[in-house]
Amino acid sequence: MNKPIAEHLLVPATAFASYQDNTAARIDPQAEARAQDAGARVGISRAHESAALHVAGAATYIDDIPELAGTLHCALGLSPVAAGRLLGIDLAAVQAMPGVVRVLTAADIPGTNDCGSIVHDDPILCPIGRQDDGSAGGEIRYLGQPVFAVVASTRDAARRAAALARKVLQVEPAKPVLTPREAHAGGHYVVPPMHLVRSTSGRDAEGIRAAIAAAPHRLTDSLDVGGQEQFYLEGQISYAIPKEGGAVHVHCSTQHPSEMQHLVAHALHLPAHAVHVECRRMGGGFGGKESQSALFACVAAVAARALRRPVKLRLDRDDDFMVTGRRHCFWYEYDIGYDDEGRILAAEISMVSRAGHSADLSAPVMTRALCHFDNAYWLPEVAMHGFSGRTNTQSNTAFRGFGGPQGAIAVENILDSIARRLGRDALAVRRANFYGITERNVTPYQQTVQDNILEPLVGALEASSDYAARRAAVAAFNAASPVLKRGLALTPLKFGISFNVKHFNQAGALVHVYTDGSILVNHGGTEMGQGLNTKVCQVVAHELGVAFERVRATATDTTKVANTSATAASTGADLNGKAAQDAARQIRERLAACAAARHGGTAEQVRFANDKVFVNGRELGFDVLVGEAYLDRVQLWSDGFYATPGLSWDRETMTGRPFYYFAYGAAVSEVVIDTLTGEWKLLRADILHDAGKSLNPAVDIGQVEGAFIQGMGWLTTEELVWHPESGKLTTHAPSTYKIPTANDCPPVFNVRLFDRENVEDSIHRSKAVGEPPLLLPFSVFFAIRDAVSAAGGHRVDPPLSAPATGESILRALSAVQAG
Ligand code: MTE
Ligand code: LUZ
Ligand code: MOS
């Protein structure tokens, strides 16, 4: 008899002791200390620049900014129906509530009622009735859509008044479209369908279908993968302060201050220079504050402008769920031809996402999904079709990976099925399909893969994780265990780095050296916990040869660096690190010239290291030289700029070089499932991830661990359920929406960085690390699928959908046990 699973699920305290030992082993403190002594400030494991403030509760988030006298609070009245017409509002009833100062509707927006990031199809507040311009106003898009904004003396008063929405709105409900299947059947899309077809033998889509039919084996199936809530700990929030002459200053928790600036300017009908947006840090963004912070910034700004008072809009968690979008769920149908080795010969796939009510970032998300269906594999003949389904739900948006995870999980599911059908180990089948080095190395979108490290990376992980022996051990365990079944999987990843919109790949920075030798850096990126400011400060300290502590980063601010891109696509350090390096380098060169002029020798011979300047056989303190340079009237501050070289993209043909380089990684996960209850536990995870020549190994390992656990939540416990008739999101709080906790971390968690420099000239040859590791927990999903398969003697392909909740696991189990 097996032990009850509860015992297996308990993690003994000793496991955490070994986990800690292990943490130290992943970084080489001695080597880092030697590098630091030699003057290096990059490649060093430093604590997050705000770590002490974070743990002391002293880091300022938007709601911690001391409120100005006269500050008012705002709350949103939300649509109680998912579709229909908004005929009118009984504003007097809301206005009569205690503490209410003003109720604002779409008609109170002085400029454009739109906060769409790319397509202008996103009303800030739902317009009422037929519009003056004859447009189809009054269209209710989803349940939870903001219709009016209450401004009151306290947050509580504002929320109580806003809660009247379901009584005061006159609506004519209609039947909502809720699922990607319904949207696809009705041809409802937020952007036109996309097609990416590539054939190494000159076929069109029809020819590719013929190649699939002619292959030795064929796999025809479908897959459902759910969406995911960002669940940033700091919810959406904006605090708008009116300034002289109608200008406005908005403190906004956002990944994209410049876009907030532009959208607020449009909403207020102001020039961009009259709108100042600032963000010191976010309590997490994860893509959810790339575009969707805009609605709150606009409403707060409109209210502040209308009332000439500071106005704060902070969402309650439930409202945050009801109003904002999240990761797109995807539904796939595919048809694959493969050979006896499991090599994919030809493939056709349709991907249908749930975009929600507006375009938001759904088009670039789908582009990234189509450009990641290949993942680590060469696909000689492939036809892909992407449909962004328009539904009466929140508008889905960026979430860590930005469609990449959704594209790549499809091919992983396919290879997993192919291996089972051929009775081969899944890793062998994956390997057989890997991109080659000099041939079989061109992606479907025609970019040559020049930095392929799949073999050495996967080989190293296979060895360090003891994959082969554990595969045998899992089989032996399962043979003797009727109720509990174990599963094991190794999955690789390849992730393209750069925005897939070329012009977003630029950044700016400002570096100020003050006369006391202290340094301030400001750049276009935003800090959301990922350690971007820490890395940028390291880059500046390294460039000027000074201690890290000399450099301070300040809030992202549209009045300092203009026209910035979102901190997104994992490019924060790549872009802003290079821009800050450019600024610091200019100052260093001026300082060197000054030093040589005063002390002799040439500027090229001047060295900066460890807070000292070495010039013509003399040694000066950095601050001493700075003081001398000031007297010599040398400019001690500089701007810096960077644009990623070599990128190209043709949207029509979906070809080009959208990515500067690729990041790689692989993970092995082992799980146990209880076939009676559908419960499961991750027993061990081994990760080898490629961060190039890491700028900060400790921060990067933190990113890898965080992304792994976050992605595991997406694929297992985090389930979104909309009521099938009303369209109400029923999972809108942590009581029903389950994100992972510390208890879900595996007791054995071996995370290492693959130490190899970027072949491209990225900032100190590092690689972007924010999003790629979100694909590592595919290994958890496929380990669960392996365990379910074991319950049916590996005879039937488990129809396991994601998230692999207890219910989903039990459904798949009944299929394999019946089969
Ligand atoms: N890490 C933390 N702690 N909090 C976050 O919100 N966002 C992720 C990732 N890591 C996020 C995070 C996402 S979606 C992206 S695109 C990158 O960080 C953005 O930052 P970077 O480009 O500086 O890596
Ligand atoms: N492309 C991309 C984008 O690859 N990642 C992003 O985060 C993004 N955001 C906006 C537009 N394109
Ligand atoms: Mo990240 S999804 O690119 O903000």
mmCIF file of N, CA and C in Angstrom, residues 323-388:
data_model
loop_
_atom_site.group_PDB
_atom_site.id
_atom_site.type_symbol
_atom_site.label_atom_id
_atom_site.label_comp_id
_atom_site.label_asym_id
_atom_site.label_seq_id
_atom_site.Cartn_x
_atom_site.Cartn_y
_atom_site.Cartn_z
ATOM 1 N N VAL A 323 -11.394 44.684 -13.918
ATOM 2 C CA VAL A 323 -11.197 45.733 -14.925
ATOM 3 C C VAL A 323 -10.082 45.380 -15.910
ATOM 4 N N THR A 324 -8.965 44.854 -15.407
ATOM 5 C CA THR A 324 -7.785 44.722 -16.275
ATOM 6 C C THR A 324 -7.659 43.327 -16.886
ATOM 7 N N GLY A 325 -6.918 43.268 -17.998
ATOM 8 C CA GLY A 325 -6.686 42.009 -18.691
ATOM 9 C C GLY A 325 -5.412 41.343 -18.208
ATOM 10 N N ARG A 326 -5.105 40.202 -18.830
ATOM 11 C CA ARG A 326 -3.993 39.380 -18.329
ATOM 12 C C ARG A 326 -3.390 38.579 -19.474
ATOM 13 N N ARG A 327 -2.695 37.490 -19.153
ATOM 14 C CA ARG A 327 -2.144 36.632 -20.199
ATOM 15 C C ARG A 327 -3.288 36.059 -21.041
ATOM 16 N N HIS A 328 -3.084 36.021 -22.353
ATOM 17 C CA HIS A 328 -4.084 35.432 -23.242
ATOM 18 C C HIS A 328 -4.138 33.916 -23.069
ATOM 19 N N CYS A 329 -5.336 33.367 -22.915
ATOM 20 C CA CYS A 329 -5.445 31.909 -23.049
ATOM 21 C C CYS A 329 -5.390 31.590 -24.545
ATOM 22 N N PHE A 330 -4.925 30.418 -24.872
ATOM 23 C CA PHE A 330 -4.790 30.002 -26.266
ATOM 24 C C PHE A 330 -5.479 28.653 -26.478
ATOM 25 N N TRP A 331 -6.029 28.506 -27.666
ATOM 26 C CA TRP A 331 -6.580 27.214 -28.077
ATOM 27 C C TRP A 331 -5.927 26.879 -29.414
ATOM 28 N N TYR A 332 -5.385 25.683 -29.519
ATOM 29 C CA TYR A 332 -4.617 25.299 -30.709
ATOM 30 C C TYR A 332 -5.262 24.090 -31.396
ATOM 31 N N GLU A 333 -5.187 24.074 -32.716
ATOM 32 C CA GLU A 333 -5.511 22.864 -33.475
ATOM 33 C C GLU A 333 -4.328 22.617 -34.387
ATOM 34 N N TYR A 334 -3.806 21.394 -34.350
ATOM 35 C CA TYR A 334 -2.615 21.165 -35.165
ATOM 36 C C TYR A 334 -2.655 19.824 -35.885
ATOM 37 N N ASP A 335 -1.864 19.801 -36.930
ATOM 38 C CA ASP A 335 -1.774 18.632 -37.797
ATOM 39 C C ASP A 335 -0.288 18.491 -38.144
ATOM 40 N N ILE A 336 0.309 17.351 -37.756
ATOM 41 C CA ILE A 336 1.767 17.231 -37.840
ATOM 42 C C ILE A 336 2.147 15.951 -38.588
ATOM 43 N N GLY A 337 3.126 16.064 -39.474
ATOM 44 C CA GLY A 337 3.693 14.877 -40.110
ATOM 45 C C GLY A 337 5.093 14.647 -39.565
ATOM 46 N N TYR A 338 5.415 13.401 -39.155
ATOM 47 C CA TYR A 338 6.747 13.155 -38.588
ATOM 48 C C TYR A 338 7.276 11.802 -39.011
ATOM 49 N N ASP A 339 8.590 11.606 -38.777
ATOM 50 C CA ASP A 339 9.215 10.364 -39.233
ATOM 51 C C ASP A 339 9.441 9.399 -38.059
ATOM 52 N N ASP A 340 10.112 8.279 -38.328
ATOM 53 C CA ASP A 340 10.287 7.240 -37.311
ATOM 54 C C ASP A 340 11.156 7.693 -36.141
ATOM 55 N N GLU A 341 12.019 8.690 -36.399
ATOM 56 C CA GLU A 341 12.866 9.215 -35.313
ATOM 57 C C GLU A 341 12.109 10.242 -34.473
ATOM 58 N N GLY A 342 10.933 10.608 -34.928
ATOM 59 C CA GLY A 342 10.178 11.637 -34.223
ATOM 60 C C GLY A 342 10.465 13.033 -34.737
ATOM 61 N N ARG A 343 11.160 13.125 -35.864
ATOM 62 C CA ARG A 343 11.456 14.441 -36.430
ATOM 63 C C ARG A 343 10.217 15.006 -37.113
ATOM 64 N N ILE A 344 9.907 16.265 -36.812
ATOM 65 C CA ILE A 344 8.771 16.916 -37.465
ATOM 66 C C ILE A 344 9.158 17.229 -38.911
ATOM 67 N N LEU A 345 8.376 16.704 -39.852
ATOM 68 C CA LEU A 345 8.665 16.957 -41.262
ATOM 69 C C LEU A 345 7.846 18.128 -41.788
ATOM 70 N N ALA A 346 6.605 18.188 -41.322
ATOM 71 C CA ALA A 346 5.741 19.276 -41.764
ATOM 72 C C ALA A 346 4.665 19.500 -40.704
ATOM 73 N N ALA A 347 4.270 20.763 -40.546
ATOM 74 C CA ALA A 347 3.316 21.079 -39.478
ATOM 75 C C ALA A 347 2.394 22.207 -39.893
ATOM 76 N N GLU A 348 1.141 22.082 -39.471
ATOM 77 C CA GLU A 348 0.211 23.201 -39.620
ATOM 78 C C GLU A 348 -0.461 23.416 -38.271
ATOM 79 N N ILE A 349 -0.548 24.676 -37.868
ATOM 80 C CA ILE A 349 -1.173 24.958 -36.569
ATOM 81 C C ILE A 349 -1.983 26.248 -36.644
ATOM 82 N N SER A 350 -3.156 26.200 -36.018
ATOM 83 C CA SER A 350 -3.942 27.409 -35.814
ATOM 84 C C SER A 350 -3.920 27.724 -34.337
ATOM 85 N N MET A 351 -3.653 28.983 -34.018
ATOM 86 C CA MET A 351 -3.670 29.422 -32.624
ATOM 87 C C MET A 351 -4.765 30.481 -32.515
ATOM 88 N N VAL A 352 -5.656 30.273 -31.560
ATOM 89 C CA VAL A 352 -6.705 31.266 -31.338
ATOM 90 C C VAL A 352 -6.588 31.762 -29.908
ATOM 91 N N SER A 353 -6.380 33.054 -29.757
ATOM 92 C CA SER A 353 -6.249 33.605 -28.409
ATOM 93 C C SER A 353 -7.541 34.293 -28.006
ATOM 94 N N ARG A 354 -7.697 34.487 -26.709
ATOM 95 C CA ARG A 354 -8.801 35.302 -26.211
ATOM 96 C C ARG A 354 -8.237 36.696 -25.989
ATOM 97 N N ALA A 355 -8.486 37.595 -26.960
ATOM 98 C CA ALA A 355 -7.922 38.943 -26.868
ATOM 99 C C ALA A 355 -8.722 39.813 -25.917
ATOM 100 N N GLY A 356 -10.007 39.502 -25.745
ATOM 101 C CA GLY A 356 -10.861 40.387 -24.962
ATOM 102 C C GLY A 356 -11.503 41.428 -25.859
ATOM 103 N N HIS A 357 -11.938 42.539 -25.259
ATOM 104 C CA HIS A 357 -12.813 43.471 -25.974
ATOM 105 C C HIS A 357 -12.096 44.433 -26.893
ATOM 106 N N SER A 358 -10.759 44.570 -26.740
ATOM 107 C CA SER A 358 -10.042 45.534 -27.583
ATOM 108 C C SER A 358 -8.691 44.958 -27.985
ATOM 109 N N ALA A 359 -8.001 45.684 -28.861
ATOM 110 C CA ALA A 359 -6.745 45.143 -29.406
ATOM 111 C C ALA A 359 -5.629 45.119 -28.359
ATOM 112 N N ASP A 360 -5.505 46.211 -27.583
ATOM 113 C CA ASP A 360 -4.404 46.312 -26.619
ATOM 114 C C ASP A 360 -3.123 45.805 -27.295
ATOM 115 N N LEU A 361 -2.381 44.894 -26.680
ATOM 116 C CA LEU A 361 -1.132 44.389 -27.257
ATOM 117 C C LEU A 361 -1.324 43.020 -27.918
ATOM 118 N N SER A 362 -2.578 42.669 -28.221
ATOM 119 C CA SER A 362 -2.838 41.315 -28.726
ATOM 120 C C SER A 362 -2.112 41.006 -30.035
ATOM 121 N N ALA A 363 -1.921 42.001 -30.894
ATOM 122 C CA ALA A 363 -1.236 41.729 -32.162
ATOM 123 C C ALA A 363 0.242 41.380 -31.939
ATOM 124 N N PRO A 364 1.009 42.225 -31.216
ATOM 125 C CA PRO A 364 2.393 41.803 -30.965
ATOM 126 C C PRO A 364 2.508 40.528 -30.118
ATOM 127 N N VAL A 365 1.529 40.284 -29.254
ATOM 128 C CA VAL A 365 1.560 39.029 -28.486
ATOM 129 C C VAL A 365 1.413 37.846 -29.445
ATOM 130 N N MET A 366 0.485 37.969 -30.386
ATOM 131 C CA MET A 366 0.303 36.859 -31.340
ATOM 132 C C MET A 366 1.544 36.715 -32.227
ATOM 133 N N THR A 367 2.146 37.842 -32.610
ATOM 134 C CA THR A 367 3.370 37.771 -33.419
ATOM 135 C C THR A 367 4.449 36.995 -32.661
ATOM 136 N N ARG A 368 4.603 37.319 -31.375
ATOM 137 C CA ARG A 368 5.625 36.615 -30.595
ATOM 138 C C ARG A 368 5.256 35.140 -30.432
ATOM 139 N N ALA A 369 3.986 34.840 -30.304
ATOM 140 C CA ALA A 369 3.568 33.434 -30.202
ATOM 141 C C ALA A 369 3.953 32.686 -31.479
ATOM 142 N N LEU A 370 3.664 33.282 -32.636
ATOM 143 C CA LEU A 370 3.981 32.615 -33.901
ATOM 144 C C LEU A 370 5.498 32.478 -34.064
ATOM 145 N N CYS A 371 6.249 33.458 -33.564
ATOM 146 C CA CYS A 371 7.721 33.416 -33.664
ATOM 147 C C CYS A 371 8.353 32.558 -32.559
ATOM 148 N N HIS A 372 7.544 31.918 -31.736
ATOM 149 C CA HIS A 372 8.105 31.021 -30.724
ATOM 150 C C HIS A 372 7.528 29.617 -30.790
ATOM 151 N N PHE A 373 6.706 29.358 -31.823
ATOM 152 C CA PHE A 373 6.215 27.986 -31.987
ATOM 153 C C PHE A 373 7.389 27.056 -32.275
ATOM 154 N N ASP A 374 8.440 27.594 -32.894
ATOM 155 C CA ASP A 374 9.608 26.754 -33.187
ATOM 156 C C ASP A 374 10.366 26.379 -31.907
ATOM 157 N N ASN A 375 10.287 27.230 -30.876
ATOM 158 C CA ASN A 375 11.103 27.056 -29.661
ATOM 159 C C ASN A 375 12.528 26.638 -30.023
ATOM 160 N N ALA A 376 12.964 25.439 -29.670
ATOM 161 C CA ALA A 376 14.362 25.043 -29.892
ATOM 162 C C ALA A 376 14.519 24.199 -31.158
ATOM 163 N N TYR A 377 13.492 24.174 -31.989
ATOM 164 C CA TYR A 377 13.427 23.137 -33.026
ATOM 165 C C TYR A 377 13.341 23.697 -34.441
ATOM 166 N N TRP A 378 14.000 22.949 -35.308
ATOM 167 C CA TRP A 378 13.984 23.308 -36.726
ATOM 168 C C TRP A 378 12.733 22.723 -37.370
ATOM 169 N N LEU A 379 11.962 23.575 -38.017
ATOM 170 C CA LEU A 379 10.719 23.131 -38.653
ATOM 171 C C LEU A 379 10.826 23.411 -40.153
ATOM 172 N N PRO A 380 11.106 22.375 -40.944
ATOM 173 C CA PRO A 380 11.364 22.620 -42.365
ATOM 174 C C PRO A 380 10.138 23.113 -43.144
ATOM 175 N N GLU A 381 8.978 22.599 -42.777
ATOM 176 C CA GLU A 381 7.759 23.001 -43.496
ATOM 177 C C GLU A 381 6.730 23.349 -42.439
ATOM 178 N N VAL A 382 6.299 24.590 -42.421
ATOM 179 C CA VAL A 382 5.341 24.947 -41.371
ATOM 180 C C VAL A 382 4.383 26.033 -41.856
ATOM 181 N N ALA A 383 3.117 25.849 -41.520
ATOM 182 C CA ALA A 383 2.095 26.869 -41.797
ATOM 183 C C ALA A 383 1.416 27.185 -40.479
ATOM 184 N N MET A 384 1.532 28.457 -40.071
ATOM 185 C CA MET A 384 0.934 28.860 -38.789
ATOM 186 C C MET A 384 -0.088 29.951 -39.043
ATOM 187 N N HIS A 385 -1.158 29.883 -38.284
ATOM 188 C CA HIS A 385 -2.229 30.870 -38.421
ATOM 189 C C HIS A 385 -2.582 31.383 -37.035
ATOM 190 N N GLY A 386 -2.598 32.696 -36.879
ATOM 191 C CA GLY A 386 -2.880 33.274 -35.563
ATOM 192 C C GLY A 386 -4.140 34.132 -35.593
ATOM 193 N N PHE A 387 -5.067 33.816 -34.719
ATOM 194 C CA PHE A 387 -6.333 34.552 -34.645
ATOM 195 C C PHE A 387 -6.486 35.133 -33.244
ATOM 196 N N SER A 388 -6.667 36.447 -33.165
ATOM 197 C CA SER A 388 -6.837 37.103 -31.869
ATOM 198 C C SER A 388 -8.332 37.357 -31.669
#
